Amino acid sequence: MTFAPSSLTIRPALDSEAAAIGQLTESAFLVGPYGHLPVSAERRAFSLDAAGRAASGTLLVALNEDGALVGTASVLRAGTPYARRASAGEAEIRLLAVAPEARGAGIGDALMRASLEVALEWGATALVLDTGELNLTAQRLYERLGFEREAVIDGTGRAASLVVYRYPLQQSPDEVLVRLIHDDEVDAVASLSERAYSHDYTLNDSYRASIVDVAGRAAEHQVWVAVDTQTGALLGTVSTPRDGATMTDLAQPGEMDFRLLAVSPDARRRGLGELLSRHVLLLGRLRQVSQVVMNSGPEMLGAHKLYAQVGFDRLLDREPVMTFPNGNQLKLLSFGYALTA
């Protein structure tokens, strides 16, 4: 995964990077607002235990254009040893650290956005964190990103007071969760997608083959599923590209496209199409794209109504014409949703 700035690469840490990550974490916190305070043995062990944090979720690293390690963040699952704020179903971020010499370049912002996407992929209901009350720089970052300030937990003795923040990730957490597809769900999602499209439209062989190629899409892109929280049933799906990539020729630089939004015929009228559309828009905001775009067939009137309801506009000057081997032509409709900073 790659996030802005363009010279920065963010990815999961390698085992061989554990020692360097621990050293970076220590050096970053020494120049922070609490760097003058004594560090307990427990805190130091936590900072150095990069492998333990990786085993509790995803340990991210940020690399500059020369491949040097300049930042890190730990995204932890609730109930794991180092998570302390996350409730069941939530994810937690701890030890966001940027190398002292690399501050001011947007690395913390990029790591936070990457952490939010990791939690989104898990299907977490929210990403939570706490930070020291004196850490005003971090608080400004979290609030700028849209985190909600929840509480201040008073410290005791020499311990600092902590400010707790939460970023909600699910639009309907009590009923439906959206997350990445699991490996054992590929066939079920292919069946769901085919039933959804064939329920409303006549499919030619090539389009049907594209719809059911869920394994191919999941290998290259992101296949999301909407899951009923009570029954575990798969209700819908949509596919997006990995950050920095595209799925169609429609997307221009700085834009994100998506494809093959489908809702199971027996799960209609639950607002799932809108929920999946807004999930895609959330992903676009996290990636700071200028616009989310997609194509739709001219006969897909129900989809057109949905996109208009969500707030998409027609891109009349960007509607391609497909020519088939038999000479027939089909003009695709194009839609876009402009995102503001």
XYZ file of C-alpha atoms in Angstrom:
341
model
C 0.000 0.000 0.000
C 1.206 3.511 -0.823
C -0.190 6.714 0.662
C 0.509 10.429 0.116
C 3.013 11.999 -0.024
C 3.933 10.296 -3.283
C 7.538 9.733 -2.206
C 6.374 7.675 0.795
C 5.641 3.954 0.862
C 3.638 2.405 3.696
C 3.455 -1.372 4.102
C 3.383 -4.096 6.765
C 6.718 -4.502 8.526
C 9.118 -7.322 7.755
C 10.415 -9.567 10.545
C 13.935 -8.355 9.798
C 12.913 -4.753 10.552
C 11.834 -5.376 14.153
C 14.975 -4.038 15.842
C 15.068 -0.884 13.704
C 11.372 -0.240 14.381
C 11.940 -0.491 18.125
C 14.849 1.951 17.947
C 12.850 4.418 15.838
C 9.948 4.237 18.282
C 12.199 4.999 21.228
C 13.939 7.902 19.505
C 10.630 9.426 18.365
C 9.112 9.457 21.833
C 12.275 10.891 23.405
C 11.731 14.129 21.460
C 7.999 14.254 22.270
C 6.284 16.232 25.040
C 6.952 13.461 27.575
C 10.525 12.710 26.533
C 11.915 14.294 29.704
C 10.130 11.796 31.968
C 11.675 8.517 33.158
C 10.643 5.502 31.060
C 9.460 2.443 32.951
C 10.885 -0.965 32.083
C 7.409 -2.068 30.995
C 7.029 0.890 28.619
C 10.482 0.370 27.130
C 9.802 -3.331 26.558
C 6.550 -2.419 24.807
C 8.317 0.099 22.547
C 10.986 -2.409 21.577
C 8.639 -5.385 21.092
C 7.856 -4.809 17.414
C 7.337 -8.533 16.861
C 4.754 -8.700 19.638
C 2.829 -5.786 18.169
C 2.910 -7.374 14.729
C 1.494 -10.592 16.184
C -1.373 -8.591 17.723
C -2.523 -7.075 14.425
C -0.616 -5.202 11.729
C 2.644 -3.332 12.269
C 3.015 -0.644 9.603
C 6.220 1.040 8.476
C 6.745 4.166 6.387
C 9.731 4.259 4.012
C 11.032 7.347 2.221
C 12.031 7.417 -1.444
C 15.457 6.015 -0.520
C 13.880 3.077 1.301
C 14.856 4.359 4.745
C 12.553 3.701 7.703
C 10.967 7.019 8.752
C 7.820 6.016 10.639
C 5.724 3.253 12.143
C 2.326 2.551 13.696
C 0.787 -0.496 15.367
C -2.810 -1.422 14.500
C -4.000 -3.854 17.166
C -7.002 -6.133 17.406
C -9.213 -5.893 20.489
C -8.330 -8.440 23.159
C -4.664 -8.770 22.188
C -1.943 -8.130 24.793
C -1.055 -4.543 23.851
C -4.567 -3.239 23.105
C -5.978 -1.261 26.026
C -8.866 0.857 24.699
C -10.480 -1.266 21.983
C -13.738 -2.998 22.833
C -14.910 -6.136 21.022
C -15.120 -5.469 17.298
C -12.911 -2.377 17.419
C -9.283 -1.869 16.410
C -6.736 0.255 18.221
C -3.704 2.202 17.093
C -0.713 2.623 19.378
C 2.849 3.883 19.090
C 2.470 6.138 16.084
C 6.070 7.290 15.673
C 7.916 9.407 13.104
C 11.698 9.678 12.981
C 12.725 13.045 14.497
C 14.587 14.106 11.345
C 11.548 13.335 9.146
C 8.883 15.332 10.969
C 6.767 17.872 9.156
C 6.531 15.840 5.926
C 3.028 14.407 6.428
C 4.246 10.976 7.526
C 2.060 10.828 10.644
C -0.992 11.759 8.591
C -0.201 9.065 6.020
C 0.335 6.407 8.693
C -2.972 7.285 10.336
C -4.831 6.988 7.014
C -3.159 3.651 6.338
C -4.100 2.462 9.835
C -7.733 3.422 9.258
C -7.765 1.408 6.041
C -6.289 -1.633 7.810
C -9.050 -1.430 10.420
C -11.620 -1.000 7.642
C -10.337 -4.142 5.919
C -10.801 -6.086 9.160
C -14.395 -4.894 9.422
C -13.674 -3.060 12.677
C -16.510 -0.906 13.926
C -14.084 1.860 14.903
C -10.419 2.705 15.311
C -9.657 3.957 18.833
C -6.574 5.436 20.476
C -5.374 7.460 23.407
C -2.676 10.089 23.634
C -1.132 12.187 26.362
C -2.987 15.362 27.271
C 0.144 17.405 26.512
C 0.574 15.866 23.059
C -1.198 18.701 21.277
C 0.403 18.026 17.883
C -1.027 14.509 17.835
C -4.430 15.741 18.998
C -4.575 18.265 16.145
C -3.749 15.482 13.675
C -6.476 13.170 14.996
C -9.109 15.887 15.008
C -8.162 17.029 11.503
C -8.660 13.464 10.275
C -12.120 13.287 11.834
C -11.507 11.388 15.068
C -14.039 12.117 17.780
C -12.651 13.172 21.157
C -14.384 11.017 23.746
C -12.858 11.436 27.187
C -9.917 12.526 29.286
C -8.632 9.918 31.720
C -6.847 11.541 34.644
C -3.408 10.225 35.435
C -2.283 9.307 38.916
C 1.055 10.159 40.447
C 3.603 10.575 37.671
C 1.355 9.075 35.000
C 0.068 11.488 32.367
C -3.603 12.143 31.744
C -4.820 10.526 28.515
C -7.212 11.779 25.853
C -9.273 9.068 24.136
C -10.303 9.344 20.463
C -12.525 7.195 18.239
C -13.105 7.090 14.464
C -16.328 5.208 13.523
C -15.807 2.997 10.459
C -19.125 1.226 9.934
C -22.355 2.834 8.756
C -24.626 0.192 10.299
C -22.498 -1.619 12.913
C -25.396 -3.264 14.749
C -26.839 -4.841 11.596
C -24.249 -5.016 8.804
C -20.447 -4.947 8.721
C -18.356 -4.319 5.619
C -14.937 -5.956 5.441
C -12.566 -7.624 3.000
C -13.575 -11.000 1.627
C -12.170 -14.109 3.327
C -10.506 -16.805 1.227
C -13.241 -19.318 1.932
C -15.956 -16.908 0.709
C -14.844 -16.579 -2.915
C -17.330 -19.072 -4.350
C -20.209 -17.688 -2.286
C -19.481 -14.122 -3.407
C -19.244 -15.244 -7.031
C -22.651 -16.908 -6.704
C -24.147 -13.868 -4.977
C -22.816 -11.537 -7.683
C -24.105 -13.676 -10.527
C -27.545 -13.994 -8.933
C -27.718 -10.250 -8.320
C -26.879 -9.281 -11.895
C -28.826 -12.039 -13.641
C -31.870 -11.198 -11.505
C -32.123 -7.806 -13.223
C -30.234 -8.076 -16.524
C -29.471 -10.432 -19.380
C -25.780 -11.310 -19.209
C -23.570 -12.237 -22.127
C -20.886 -14.858 -21.573
C -17.957 -12.441 -21.250
C -19.700 -10.197 -18.728
C -20.848 -13.207 -16.718
C -17.272 -14.493 -16.636
C -16.068 -11.110 -15.368
C -18.718 -11.019 -12.657
C -17.882 -14.452 -11.260
C -14.089 -13.986 -11.386
C -14.000 -13.009 -7.725
C -10.741 -14.873 -7.130
C -9.014 -12.880 -9.855
C -10.296 -9.571 -8.486
C -9.361 -10.424 -4.900
C -5.814 -11.311 -5.976
C -5.280 -7.965 -7.691
C -7.703 -5.562 -6.024
C -9.972 -5.399 -2.954
C -13.238 -7.325 -2.801
C -15.461 -6.093 0.022
C -18.436 -7.942 1.477
C -21.412 -6.776 3.525
C -22.133 -9.290 6.277
C -25.229 -9.657 8.452
C -23.955 -9.291 12.024
C -26.640 -11.592 13.439
C -26.554 -14.487 10.974
C -23.171 -14.097 9.266
C -24.903 -14.208 5.873
C -23.233 -12.470 2.934
C -25.554 -9.729 1.725
C -23.621 -7.769 -0.870
C -20.246 -6.969 -2.381
C -18.266 -4.277 -4.193
C -14.714 -4.149 -5.570
C -12.152 -1.344 -5.347
C -8.547 -1.063 -6.536
C -5.642 -1.126 -4.156
C -4.324 2.317 -3.395
C -2.519 3.827 -6.363
C -4.083 1.417 -8.871
C -7.258 1.491 -10.979
C -9.757 -1.097 -12.201
C -10.918 0.671 -15.381
C -9.746 3.249 -17.897
C -12.272 5.729 -16.511
C -10.224 6.763 -13.485
C -7.848 9.661 -14.089
C -4.775 10.452 -11.947
C -5.841 11.259 -8.410
C -9.195 9.470 -8.773
C -10.454 6.096 -7.529
C -12.860 3.846 -9.404
C -14.941 0.858 -8.302
C -16.809 -2.001 -9.960
C -19.413 -4.684 -9.576
C -21.516 -3.506 -6.677
C -24.032 -6.282 -6.079
C -26.728 -6.954 -3.484
C -28.216 -10.408 -3.008
C -31.786 -10.480 -4.423
C -33.142 -11.741 -1.091
C -31.470 -8.858 0.801
C -32.917 -5.985 -1.222
C -34.626 -2.963 0.371
C -32.239 -2.893 3.326
C -30.216 0.060 2.047
C -27.250 -2.158 1.223
C -26.512 -0.543 -2.130
C -26.233 2.852 -0.483
C -24.220 1.422 2.414
C -21.673 -0.135 0.025
C -21.518 3.057 -2.046
C -20.800 5.138 1.033
C -18.185 2.605 2.108
C -16.389 3.233 -1.191
C -16.618 6.997 -0.624
C -15.110 6.602 2.858
C -12.213 4.681 1.336
C -11.752 7.445 -1.227
C -11.620 10.063 1.544
C -9.024 8.073 3.465
C -6.905 7.938 0.306
C -7.463 11.655 -0.364
C -8.605 11.092 -3.939
C -10.234 13.975 -5.783
C -13.164 11.954 -7.128
C -14.698 8.468 -7.007
C -15.851 7.290 -10.440
C -17.587 4.309 -12.042
C -19.231 3.088 -15.242
C -22.715 1.591 -15.552
C -24.631 -0.001 -18.383
C -27.468 2.069 -19.893
C -30.079 -0.508 -18.873
C -29.091 -0.469 -15.183
C -31.730 2.061 -14.193
C -31.953 0.938 -10.571
C -28.217 1.496 -10.136
C -28.453 4.927 -11.756
C -31.171 5.912 -9.291
C -29.032 4.696 -6.389
C -25.964 6.672 -7.483
C -28.020 9.841 -7.954
C -29.501 9.357 -4.484
C -26.036 9.006 -2.939
C -24.840 12.148 -4.733
C -22.998 10.977 -7.842
C -23.182 13.139 -10.972
C -23.107 12.045 -14.616
C -19.750 12.555 -16.323
C -21.217 13.198 -19.768
C -17.864 13.986 -21.378
C -16.296 10.724 -20.185
C -18.731 8.073 -21.400
C -16.971 5.432 -23.515
C -18.472 3.468 -26.385
C -17.723 -0.254 -26.470
C -17.575 -2.020 -29.841
C -18.166 -5.783 -29.870
C -16.745 -8.288 -32.386
C -20.112 -8.445 -34.196
C -20.020 -4.694 -34.748
C -22.634 -3.806 -32.139
C -21.871 -0.827 -29.936
C -22.752 0.033 -26.356
C -22.324 3.418 -24.694
C -21.532 3.164 -21.004
C -22.748 5.792 -18.573
C -20.130 7.380 -16.298
C -20.695 8.734 -12.785
C -18.474 10.690 -10.427
C -18.592 11.877 -6.826
C -16.239 14.798 -6.146
C -14.599 14.651 -2.731
C -13.480 17.724 -0.830
C -10.482 17.902 1.480
